[in-house]
Coordinates of C-alpha atoms in Angstrom, one line a residue:
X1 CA 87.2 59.5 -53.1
X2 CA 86.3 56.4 -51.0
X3 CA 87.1 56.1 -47.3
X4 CA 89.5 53.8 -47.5
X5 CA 91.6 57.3 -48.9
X6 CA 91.1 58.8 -45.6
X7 CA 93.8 60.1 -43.7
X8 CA 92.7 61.3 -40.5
X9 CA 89.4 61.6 -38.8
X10 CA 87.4 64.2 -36.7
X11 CA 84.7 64.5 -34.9
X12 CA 83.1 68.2 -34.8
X13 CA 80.1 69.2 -32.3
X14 CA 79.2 72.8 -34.0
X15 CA 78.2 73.4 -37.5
X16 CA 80.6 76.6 -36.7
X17 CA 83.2 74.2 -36.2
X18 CA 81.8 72.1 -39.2
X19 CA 82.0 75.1 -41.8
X20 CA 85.8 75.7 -40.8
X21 CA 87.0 72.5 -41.6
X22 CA 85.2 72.5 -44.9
X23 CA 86.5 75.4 -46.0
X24 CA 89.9 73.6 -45.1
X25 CA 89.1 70.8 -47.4
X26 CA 88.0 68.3 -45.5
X27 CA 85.1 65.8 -46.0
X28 CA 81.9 65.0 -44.5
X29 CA 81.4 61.6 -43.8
X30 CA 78.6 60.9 -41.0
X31 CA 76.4 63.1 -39.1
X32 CA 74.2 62.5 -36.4
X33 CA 72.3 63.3 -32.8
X34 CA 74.0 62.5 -29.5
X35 CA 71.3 62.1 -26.9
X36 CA 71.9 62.8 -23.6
X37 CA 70.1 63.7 -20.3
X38 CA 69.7 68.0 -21.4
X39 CA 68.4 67.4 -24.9
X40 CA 70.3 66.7 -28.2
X41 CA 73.9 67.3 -29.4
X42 CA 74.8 67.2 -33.1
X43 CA 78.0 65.5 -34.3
X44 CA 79.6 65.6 -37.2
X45 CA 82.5 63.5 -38.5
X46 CA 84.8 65.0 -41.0
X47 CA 87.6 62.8 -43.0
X48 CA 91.1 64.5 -44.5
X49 CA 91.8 62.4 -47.5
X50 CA 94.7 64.8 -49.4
X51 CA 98.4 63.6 -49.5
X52 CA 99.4 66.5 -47.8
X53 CA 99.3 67.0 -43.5
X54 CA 95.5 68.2 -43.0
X55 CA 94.4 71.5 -42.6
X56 CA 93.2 72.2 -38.5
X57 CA 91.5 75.6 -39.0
X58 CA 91.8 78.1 -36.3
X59 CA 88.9 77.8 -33.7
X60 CA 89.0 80.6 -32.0
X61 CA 86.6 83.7 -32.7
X62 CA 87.8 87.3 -33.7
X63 CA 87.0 88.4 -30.3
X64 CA 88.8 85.2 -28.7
X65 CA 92.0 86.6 -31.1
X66 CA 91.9 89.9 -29.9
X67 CA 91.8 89.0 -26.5
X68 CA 95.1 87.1 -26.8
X69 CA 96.9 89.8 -28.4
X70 CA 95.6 92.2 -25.9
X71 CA 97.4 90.3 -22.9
X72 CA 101.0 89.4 -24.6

């Protein structure tokens, strides 16, 4: 598919992150190295280009889950 099929955009700053919303079924489109002042920060920008509403994966950990039930 070509961008102009894209749907909605994201940008990602972990490779965690990155492999969730792959497994989703969204695209890769750009990556690259934000500089700042402490080093080097990667970026990655991810495209959804399916007719249906995209996919957000769930971002929290196991441990971050847990925690959540543990105080309702």
């Amino acid at each position: 598919m070509g961008l102009e099929e894209t749907k909605k955009v994201v940008e990602i700053k972990s490779i965690r992150e990155l492999n969730l919303y792959l497994d989703s079924g969204w695209v890769l489109i750009l990556s690259y190295v934000k500089q700042n002042s402490d080093g080097q920060e990667p970026r990655f920008i991810v495209a959804w280009q399916k007719e249906a509403e995209p996919m957000i994966p769930e971002l929290l950990d196991s441990w971050e889950l847990k925690e959540i039930d543990r105080y309702r």
